[in-house]
Every structure is written in structure tokens, then in C-alpha cells.
Amino acid sequence: MPVPGTDLRVGAAIRGEFPIFETATYLNSCSQGALSHRVREAVEGWLAGWDANGAEWEFWVERNEAFRSSIAALLHARTDDVAVTTSVSQGVSALVSGLPLEGERNRIVISEYEFPTVGQIAHAQELRGAEVVHVTPGEDGSIDADRFAEAIDERTALVCCTTLSYRSGHRHDVTAIAEIAHEAGALVLADSYQACGAVELDVRSLGADAVTGGTVKYLLGTSGLGFLYVRAGLLPKLLPSQTGWFADEDIFRMDISDYSPAADARRFDAGTPPVPNIYAGVAGMSIIEEAGTAAIEEHIASLGARLIDGLEELGAVVPTPRDPARRGPLVTVRSTDVRRLVDQLAAEKIVCSERDSNLRIALHLYNVEEDVDRLLDALRENRSLLA
Ligand SMILES: Cc1ncc(COP(=O)(O)O)c(C=O)c1O
């Protein structure tokens, strides 16, 4: 454990946990976080336990609850307000299945920056009579609360405003959007997959009624594990029809005669927990917990400023806002041939990704200034591939 105040557990202090940095400049945490020794050992521990003891059922259940508690601490929520899911898709589907969406209040408002799964789940509700309204970005690429205000009214049941765009790196003002939605009597879902682990998220001030995310990116775990926070006061009104036995008020009763969901957010759980992913998720999150999201956010903000300064010097087009309050760990830069650019960088052992025509550069606690400078040097050499 670090000595408080002497080792912030970010940057050079934590990099040795992640073998990939021995061979590559890893800037792709928006797709998948880097593998740590700790997560590898946790997954190996799961395999060893399986070998030695077969089904470690009680330990699995305990790990599932440990994960729920870690997410609650991360979000400053109560454990009872957190569901453990296998994906954002599962949690959002369960949540939306519990919305009445009938009568006058049948609209789902979604931002153009939602991840496909949220948009597709919203449109699937058209089968139940829902109407979906899209909120598009302004000329500068941002989607301000005012633009949401134009789309939200007394017909709106749910507003989906992703905390941070996976495409452009824009950060929504979730609190302002939630205020507008609540005035109209609508609920708010903030898909925070691109934010959790990299920025401080506090459900007490965020204002969203539901917050979802998962472990494969900035929480440093694997795919196949997620969470759904739901504000406590809403639970009695939300009865998910997409459900499973782990959502029951008593999973050990093994009763097939009725539907009696848990009183708390466990009603959005589903089937057998994704045990191997939980081992990885709890271990990955422990690295985030030790560093603290406030320190991580600060570290990322300073690397982001250095990166954007360098990109501006190159005369590149940066769709992501400069203001740290309006972005997070993801910085995007426009390319004339982004596939080729990603391949060129990969050939130099710099790992980035792409969406639309933008190169995506994702910064996290393990990145250091040299990573940013190395990337900038490579982009200078490939200047012709930048718009
Ligand atoms: C913002 C956002 N939401 C959701 C997802 C994925 O959701 P799921 O866990 O359903 O695969 C991603 C992953 O790439 C994402 O970036």
C-alpha cells in the first residue's frame, strides 16, 4: 500500500502493474483497460479455486456482493441501489422494461452521442408504443442542456444522456439535463461507461435517476460485467419484466409460482453472476480505489491539456472540447484516413482506436507525459493523415 501523500498511485508509480507498457504505448482504454498483474492473478485464483474445490458457490456470492459494494463506493451510492449486470445492455433493457411507456408519457429522448446499445434499446420500445426523439449536436459538436430542453416535455418518460461521448469525447452536463427532465416529470439515464474509473462520479450530485457502466474500460477489468444504479425512491415504481432468478426477493426459495422481485436494486440483476469477470472486476477496481478517482481525474486532465496543446501546434482539428470540465479521458482528432492512421501508429507500437473519422486517444492513470509526447511525434511524422 502506498504511504498517503507520498505516492499517488498514478502515472509512473502504477505503470509497473501493467506489462503492456514494456512493449507498447497504450492509449486505448476507451476500448479496453490494460491488463494488470493483479487482475491476471485474480483470474488465475478463480481457476485455482475451481480446480481445488469445484463450485465455490458461497465465495462467488460473496464476490458478487463485494463488486456491488465497490461500485456503490465508486458512485457514492448505497449498496442497495446498485444492480450487478452482465453488460450495460442488460441493465438498460431491464430498466426500460420497467417503464410503463403507455398513454401520454411514451417518449424516450436520446442524445446523438448514445452508444448504439442505448439507441437500439430505445427504438425497440417502439414495439411497445414508445416514440424516440433524438437530440443532435450544435455546430461546435456539443449537445448543451438547452438542446435537450427543446426535446423534453410532459410526454417524455426517459432521457438518455451519456455522461461522456464514446465518439467525440464530449461530456454532457448531466446535472443540468436532469434538472430539465425532472421539471417535466421525466427520468434520466446516464450511461457512464466512458467515465467510470476515470472521472469522479457522485450520484448524489449528478442528478441522474439511473447510472450504468461496466468494467472493461477504465475500471480495468474484463468485458461481461456491469452495473446499474437506480435511485432508491424510484424502485417501487419500476417493475422490470426483463428479469431472472437473481432478481428475486429470495433467490434460494426456488419458487416458480410468481414474480416477486427484490425490494432493492437487485431487482435489475438477472441470472447467475458472471463469476470470472467479477474476480477480474474487483481486482481492477481495487487499483482505481487505491489511486482515487479525484487524483486520476486530475492526472488525466493534465495529460489531456498537454495532448491538446501538442495537437493544436500541429494544426490538427480536435473535436473534443479544450475545457477539462467539458471532456474526460478521451481526446479525438480528425483524420483524412483514420484506419490507415491507426495502422501506422500500431506499426510503431502506439495503440489507439477510431470512430467516425476521428482518432481516439484515451488517457488513464497509467499513462505518462512520455506517452503523449511519443504519440505527438508519431502524428507529426504522419501529418498528412490529419485533417
Ligand atoms: C458508452 C458505452 N456504453 C455501452 C458500451 C457497451 O455496452 P455493453 O456492456 O452492453 O456491451 C460501451 C462500450 O463500448 C460504451 O462505450
Coordinates of C-alpha atoms and ligand atoms in Angstrom, one line a residue:
M1 CA 0.0 0.0 0.0
P2 CA 1.3 3.5 -0.8
V3 CA 2.2 5.8 2.1
P4 CA -0.5 8.5 2.0
G5 CA 0.7 11.8 0.5
T6 CA 3.9 10.2 -0.9
D7 CA 2.7 8.0 -3.6
L8 CA -0.3 9.0 -5.6
R9 CA -0.6 5.6 -7.4
V10 CA -0.9 7.3 -10.8
G11 CA 1.5 7.7 -13.7
A12 CA 5.0 6.2 -13.1
A13 CA 4.0 5.0 -9.6
I14 CA 1.5 2.5 -11.0
R15 CA 2.8 1.7 -14.5
G16 CA 4.8 -1.3 -13.4
E17 CA 1.5 -3.1 -12.7
F18 CA 0.7 -3.2 -16.4
P19 CA 3.1 -5.3 -18.6
I20 CA 1.8 -3.9 -21.9
F21 CA 3.9 -0.7 -21.3
E22 CA 7.1 -2.7 -21.6
T23 CA 6.4 -3.1 -25.3
A24 CA 3.7 -0.5 -26.3
T25 CA 2.3 3.0 -25.7
Y26 CA -1.2 2.1 -24.7
L27 CA -3.8 4.8 -25.4
N28 CA -6.9 2.7 -25.9
S29 CA -8.6 2.5 -22.5
C30 CA -11.8 3.7 -24.2
S31 CA -12.0 0.2 -25.7
Q32 CA -10.3 -1.9 -23.0
G33 CA -8.2 -1.1 -20.0
A34 CA -4.7 -2.5 -19.8
L35 CA -4.3 -5.9 -18.1
S36 CA -2.6 -5.6 -14.7
H37 CA -0.6 -8.3 -12.8
R38 CA -3.3 -8.0 -10.1
V39 CA -6.2 -8.8 -12.5
R40 CA -4.3 -11.7 -14.0
E41 CA -3.6 -13.1 -10.5
A42 CA -7.3 -12.8 -9.6
V43 CA -8.4 -14.7 -12.7
E44 CA -5.8 -17.3 -12.0
G45 CA -7.1 -17.5 -8.4
W46 CA -10.5 -18.2 -9.7
L47 CA -9.2 -21.0 -11.9
A48 CA -7.2 -22.4 -9.0
G49 CA -10.2 -22.4 -6.7
W50 CA -12.2 -24.2 -9.4
D51 CA -9.5 -26.8 -9.7
A52 CA -9.2 -27.3 -6.0
N53 CA -12.8 -27.1 -4.8
G54 CA -15.2 -27.3 -7.8
A55 CA -18.1 -24.9 -7.4
E56 CA -17.2 -22.3 -4.7
W57 CA -20.8 -21.1 -4.6
E58 CA -20.7 -19.2 -1.3
F59 CA -17.4 -17.5 -2.3
W60 CA -18.9 -16.5 -5.7
V61 CA -21.9 -14.9 -4.0
E62 CA -19.6 -13.1 -1.6
R63 CA -17.5 -11.8 -4.6
N64 CA -20.7 -10.6 -6.3
E65 CA -21.6 -8.6 -3.2
A66 CA -18.0 -7.3 -3.0
F67 CA -18.3 -6.0 -6.5
R68 CA -21.7 -4.4 -5.7
S69 CA -20.1 -2.6 -2.7
S70 CA -17.1 -1.4 -4.8
I71 CA -19.5 0.1 -7.4
A72 CA -21.5 1.7 -4.6
A73 CA -18.3 3.3 -3.2
L74 CA -17.2 4.5 -6.6
L75 CA -20.6 6.2 -7.2
H76 CA -21.1 7.4 -3.6
A77 CA -24.3 5.3 -3.7
R78 CA -25.8 2.9 -1.2
T79 CA -25.1 -0.8 -2.0
D80 CA -28.8 -1.5 -2.1
D81 CA -29.2 0.9 -5.0
V82 CA -26.8 -1.0 -7.3
A83 CA -27.6 -3.9 -9.5
V84 CA -24.8 -6.2 -10.8
T85 CA -25.3 -6.8 -14.6
T86 CA -23.5 -8.7 -17.3
S87 CA -23.5 -5.6 -19.6
V88 CA -24.9 -2.1 -20.0
S89 CA -27.3 -3.6 -22.5
Q90 CA -28.7 -6.0 -19.8
G91 CA -29.1 -3.3 -17.2
V92 CA -30.7 -0.7 -19.6
S93 CA -33.0 -3.3 -21.1
A94 CA -34.2 -4.3 -17.6
L95 CA -34.7 -0.7 -16.6
V96 CA -36.6 0.2 -19.7
S97 CA -38.7 -2.9 -19.4
G98 CA -40.0 -1.5 -16.1
L99 CA -41.1 1.8 -17.6
P100 CA -44.9 1.9 -18.3
L101 CA -44.4 3.8 -21.7
E102 CA -48.1 3.8 -22.2
G103 CA -50.6 6.6 -22.5
E104 CA -49.4 10.2 -22.9
R105 CA -45.9 9.7 -21.5
N106 CA -44.4 7.4 -24.0
R107 CA -41.3 9.3 -25.3
I108 CA -37.7 8.4 -24.9
V109 CA -35.3 11.3 -25.6
I110 CA -31.8 10.2 -26.6
S111 CA -28.7 12.1 -27.4
E112 CA -26.9 11.5 -30.7
Y113 CA -23.9 10.5 -28.6
E114 CA -25.5 7.5 -27.0
F115 CA -23.7 4.2 -27.5
P116 CA -25.6 2.0 -30.1
T117 CA -27.0 -0.3 -27.5
V118 CA -28.9 2.5 -25.7
G119 CA -30.3 3.8 -29.0
Q120 CA -31.3 0.4 -30.2
I121 CA -33.0 -0.5 -26.9
A122 CA -34.9 2.8 -27.0
H123 CA -36.1 2.1 -30.6
A124 CA -37.0 -1.5 -29.6
Q125 CA -39.6 0.1 -27.3
E126 CA -41.4 1.4 -30.4
L127 CA -42.8 -2.2 -30.4
R128 CA -44.5 -1.2 -27.1
G129 CA -45.8 2.1 -28.4
A130 CA -42.8 4.4 -27.5
E131 CA -41.7 7.3 -29.6
V132 CA -38.0 8.1 -29.7
V133 CA -36.7 11.6 -30.1
H134 CA -33.0 12.3 -31.0
V135 CA -31.1 15.4 -29.7
T136 CA -28.4 16.4 -32.1
P137 CA -25.2 18.3 -31.5
G138 CA -24.8 22.0 -32.3
E139 CA -22.3 23.4 -34.7
D140 CA -19.4 23.0 -32.3
G141 CA -20.2 19.4 -31.7
S142 CA -21.5 19.7 -28.2
I143 CA -25.0 18.9 -27.0
D144 CA -25.9 21.6 -24.5
A145 CA -28.7 21.2 -21.9
D146 CA -30.7 23.8 -24.0
R147 CA -30.8 21.4 -26.9
F148 CA -32.3 18.7 -24.6
A149 CA -34.8 21.3 -23.2
E150 CA -36.2 21.6 -26.7
A151 CA -36.9 17.9 -26.9
I152 CA -38.2 17.2 -23.4
D153 CA -41.8 17.8 -22.4
E154 CA -44.7 16.2 -20.5
R155 CA -44.7 13.3 -23.0
T156 CA -41.1 12.3 -22.0
A157 CA -40.7 9.2 -19.9
L158 CA -37.0 8.9 -20.1
V159 CA -34.0 11.0 -21.2
C160 CA -30.8 9.1 -22.1
C161 CA -27.7 11.4 -21.9
T162 CA -24.4 9.5 -21.9
T163 CA -22.0 11.1 -19.5
L164 CA -19.2 11.1 -22.0
S165 CA -19.4 10.5 -25.7
Y166 CA -17.5 7.4 -26.9
R167 CA -17.3 9.0 -30.3
S168 CA -16.0 12.6 -29.7
G169 CA -15.1 12.8 -26.0
H170 CA -17.7 15.5 -25.2
R171 CA -19.0 15.4 -21.7
H172 CA -22.7 16.1 -21.1
D173 CA -23.9 18.4 -18.3
V174 CA -25.9 15.6 -16.8
T175 CA -26.9 17.7 -13.8
A176 CA -28.4 20.5 -15.9
I177 CA -30.1 18.0 -18.2
A178 CA -31.5 16.1 -15.2
E179 CA -33.0 19.3 -13.8
I180 CA -34.8 20.0 -17.0
A181 CA -36.0 16.4 -17.3
H182 CA -37.2 16.3 -13.7
E183 CA -39.2 19.5 -14.1
A184 CA -41.1 17.8 -16.9
G185 CA -41.5 14.7 -14.8
A186 CA -39.1 12.5 -16.8
L187 CA -36.4 10.1 -15.6
V188 CA -32.8 10.4 -16.6
L189 CA -30.3 7.6 -17.5
A190 CA -26.6 8.5 -17.7
D191 CA -24.6 5.7 -19.5
S192 CA -21.2 6.4 -17.8
Y193 CA -19.2 3.6 -19.3
Q194 CA -16.6 6.1 -20.8
A195 CA -16.4 8.0 -17.5
C196 CA -16.4 5.5 -14.6
G197 CA -12.9 4.9 -13.2
A198 CA -11.5 8.0 -15.0
V199 CA -13.6 10.8 -13.6
E200 CA -15.2 11.4 -10.2
L201 CA -18.9 10.4 -10.4
D202 CA -21.2 11.1 -7.4
V203 CA -24.8 10.1 -7.9
R204 CA -25.8 12.5 -5.1
S205 CA -24.9 15.5 -7.2
L206 CA -25.0 14.0 -10.7
G207 CA -28.8 14.2 -10.7
A208 CA -29.4 11.1 -12.9
D209 CA -32.0 8.6 -11.7
A210 CA -30.1 5.7 -13.2
V211 CA -26.4 5.4 -13.9
T212 CA -24.8 2.5 -15.8
G213 CA -21.4 1.3 -16.9
G214 CA -19.1 -1.7 -16.9
T215 CA -15.6 -2.9 -16.0
V216 CA -13.8 -3.5 -19.3
K217 CA -12.6 0.1 -19.8
Y218 CA -11.4 2.5 -17.1
L219 CA -12.3 0.1 -14.3
L220 CA -9.5 -2.2 -15.6
G221 CA -11.5 -5.5 -15.6
T222 CA -13.0 -7.6 -18.3
S223 CA -16.0 -7.5 -20.5
G224 CA -19.2 -9.2 -19.3
L225 CA -19.6 -7.3 -16.1
G226 CA -21.5 -4.1 -15.5
F227 CA -23.7 -2.2 -13.1
L228 CA -26.9 -0.2 -12.9
Y229 CA -27.5 2.3 -10.1
V230 CA -31.1 3.3 -9.6
R231 CA -32.3 6.0 -7.3
A232 CA -33.9 4.3 -4.3
G233 CA -37.2 6.3 -4.3
L234 CA -38.0 5.0 -7.8
L235 CA -37.7 1.3 -7.1
P236 CA -41.3 0.7 -6.1
K237 CA -42.5 2.2 -9.4
L238 CA -40.1 0.2 -11.6
L239 CA -41.1 -3.4 -12.1
P240 CA -38.8 -4.9 -14.8
S241 CA -40.4 -7.5 -17.0
Q242 CA -36.9 -8.4 -18.2
T243 CA -35.7 -10.3 -15.2
G244 CA -34.2 -13.5 -13.8
W245 CA -33.8 -15.6 -10.6
F246 CA -31.0 -13.4 -9.1
A247 CA -33.5 -10.5 -9.2
D248 CA -36.0 -12.4 -7.0
E249 CA -36.6 -11.2 -3.4
D250 CA -35.3 -14.6 -2.3
I251 CA -33.2 -16.5 -4.8
F252 CA -32.9 -19.5 -2.6
R253 CA -36.7 -20.1 -2.4
M254 CA -36.5 -21.6 -6.0
D255 CA -40.2 -20.7 -6.4
I256 CA -41.7 -20.8 -9.9
S257 CA -45.2 -19.8 -8.9
D258 CA -44.9 -16.0 -9.0
Y259 CA -42.9 -12.8 -9.8
S260 CA -41.7 -11.2 -6.6
P261 CA -38.7 -9.0 -7.4
A262 CA -36.2 -7.8 -4.7
A263 CA -37.2 -4.6 -3.0
D264 CA -33.9 -3.0 -3.7
A265 CA -31.9 -2.5 -7.0
R266 CA -31.1 -6.3 -7.1
R267 CA -34.4 -6.4 -9.0
F268 CA -32.3 -5.4 -12.0
D269 CA -29.9 -8.3 -11.6
A270 CA -30.6 -11.3 -13.8
G271 CA -29.1 -14.8 -13.9
T272 CA -26.0 -16.5 -12.4
P273 CA -23.4 -13.8 -11.8
P274 CA -20.5 -13.6 -14.3
V275 CA -18.1 -15.1 -11.8
P276 CA -14.7 -14.9 -13.7
N277 CA -15.4 -11.4 -14.7
I278 CA -16.2 -10.5 -11.1
Y279 CA -12.8 -11.7 -10.0
A280 CA -11.2 -9.5 -12.6
G281 CA -13.5 -6.6 -11.9
V282 CA -13.0 -6.5 -8.2
A283 CA -9.2 -6.7 -8.7
G284 CA -9.2 -4.0 -11.4
M285 CA -11.3 -1.7 -9.3
S286 CA -9.0 -2.0 -6.3
I287 CA -6.3 -0.2 -8.4
I288 CA -8.8 2.6 -9.1
E289 CA -9.8 2.7 -5.4
E290 CA -6.2 3.0 -4.2
A291 CA -5.5 5.8 -6.6
G292 CA -8.8 7.6 -6.0
T293 CA -10.9 8.9 -8.9
A294 CA -10.2 12.6 -7.9
A295 CA -6.4 12.0 -8.3
I296 CA -7.0 10.0 -11.5
E297 CA -9.2 12.8 -13.0
E298 CA -6.5 15.4 -12.2
H299 CA -3.8 13.3 -13.7
I300 CA -5.8 12.7 -16.9
A301 CA -6.8 16.4 -17.2
S302 CA -3.1 17.5 -17.1
L303 CA -2.1 14.9 -19.7
G304 CA -5.2 15.9 -21.8
A305 CA -4.1 19.6 -21.8
R306 CA -0.6 18.6 -22.9
L307 CA -2.0 16.5 -25.7
I308 CA -4.4 19.1 -26.9
D309 CA -1.7 21.8 -26.8
G310 CA 0.5 19.5 -29.0
L311 CA -2.3 18.7 -31.4
E312 CA -3.0 22.4 -31.8
E313 CA 0.6 23.1 -32.5
L314 CA 0.3 20.5 -35.3
G315 CA -2.6 22.4 -36.7
A316 CA -4.9 19.4 -36.2
V317 CA -8.7 19.5 -35.8
V318 CA -9.7 18.4 -32.3
P319 CA -13.5 17.8 -32.0
T320 CA -13.1 17.3 -28.2
P321 CA -13.6 20.5 -26.1
R322 CA -10.4 22.0 -24.6
D323 CA -12.1 22.9 -21.3
P324 CA -11.5 20.0 -18.9
A325 CA -15.0 20.4 -17.4
R326 CA -16.4 19.5 -20.9
R327 CA -14.3 16.5 -21.6
G328 CA -12.8 13.4 -19.8
P329 CA -10.1 10.9 -20.6
L330 CA -11.0 10.7 -24.4
V331 CA -9.5 13.2 -26.8
T332 CA -10.3 12.8 -30.5
V333 CA -8.5 14.2 -33.6
R334 CA -9.9 14.3 -37.1
S335 CA -8.1 12.3 -39.8
T336 CA -8.3 12.1 -43.5
D337 CA -7.8 8.3 -43.4
V338 CA -8.3 7.1 -39.8
R339 CA -8.0 3.4 -40.5
R340 CA -4.6 4.0 -42.0
L341 CA -3.6 6.2 -39.2
V342 CA -4.5 3.6 -36.6
D343 CA -2.5 1.0 -38.5
Q344 CA 0.5 3.4 -38.9
L345 CA 0.5 4.0 -35.2
A346 CA 0.1 0.3 -34.4
A347 CA 3.2 -0.4 -36.5
E348 CA 5.0 2.0 -34.1
K349 CA 3.6 0.2 -31.1
I350 CA 1.2 3.0 -30.3
V351 CA -2.3 1.6 -29.6
C352 CA -5.2 3.9 -30.4
S353 CA -8.6 3.3 -31.9
E354 CA -11.1 5.2 -34.2
R355 CA -14.7 6.1 -34.6
D356 CA -16.3 8.2 -37.4
S357 CA -13.3 9.9 -38.9
N358 CA -11.6 10.5 -35.6
L359 CA -8.6 9.0 -34.0
R360 CA -9.5 8.2 -30.4
I361 CA -6.8 8.8 -27.8
A362 CA -7.7 7.6 -24.3
L363 CA -5.7 8.6 -21.3
H364 CA -5.7 6.8 -18.0
L365 CA -4.0 6.7 -14.6
Y366 CA -1.1 4.6 -16.0
N367 CA -0.3 7.0 -18.9
V368 CA 2.6 9.5 -18.5
E369 CA 3.8 12.6 -20.4
E370 CA 6.2 10.5 -22.5
D371 CA 3.2 8.6 -23.9
V372 CA 1.7 11.8 -25.0
D373 CA 4.9 13.1 -26.5
R374 CA 5.6 9.8 -28.3
L375 CA 2.2 9.9 -29.9
L376 CA 2.6 13.6 -30.9
D377 CA 5.9 12.7 -32.5
A378 CA 4.3 9.9 -34.5
L379 CA 1.4 12.2 -35.5
R380 CA 3.9 14.8 -36.7
E381 CA 5.5 12.1 -38.9
N382 CA 2.1 11.2 -40.2
R383 CA 0.8 14.8 -40.5
S384 CA -0.7 14.1 -44.0
L385 CA -3.2 11.7 -42.3
L386 CA -4.6 14.5 -40.1
A387 CA -7.3 16.7 -41.4
Ligands
LIG1 C1 -20.7 4.5 -23.7 C2 -20.8 3.0 -23.8 N1 -21.9 2.3 -23.4 C3 -22.0 1.0 -23.5 C4 -21.0 0.2 -24.0 C5 -21.1 -1.3 -24.1 O1 -22.2 -1.8 -23.5 P1 -22.3 -3.3 -23.2 O2 -21.8 -3.6 -21.8 O3 -23.8 -3.6 -23.3 O4 -21.5 -4.1 -24.2 C6 -19.8 0.8 -24.4 C7 -18.7 0.0 -24.9 O5 -18.0 0.0 -25.8 C8 -19.7 2.2 -24.3 O6 -18.6 2.9 -24.7

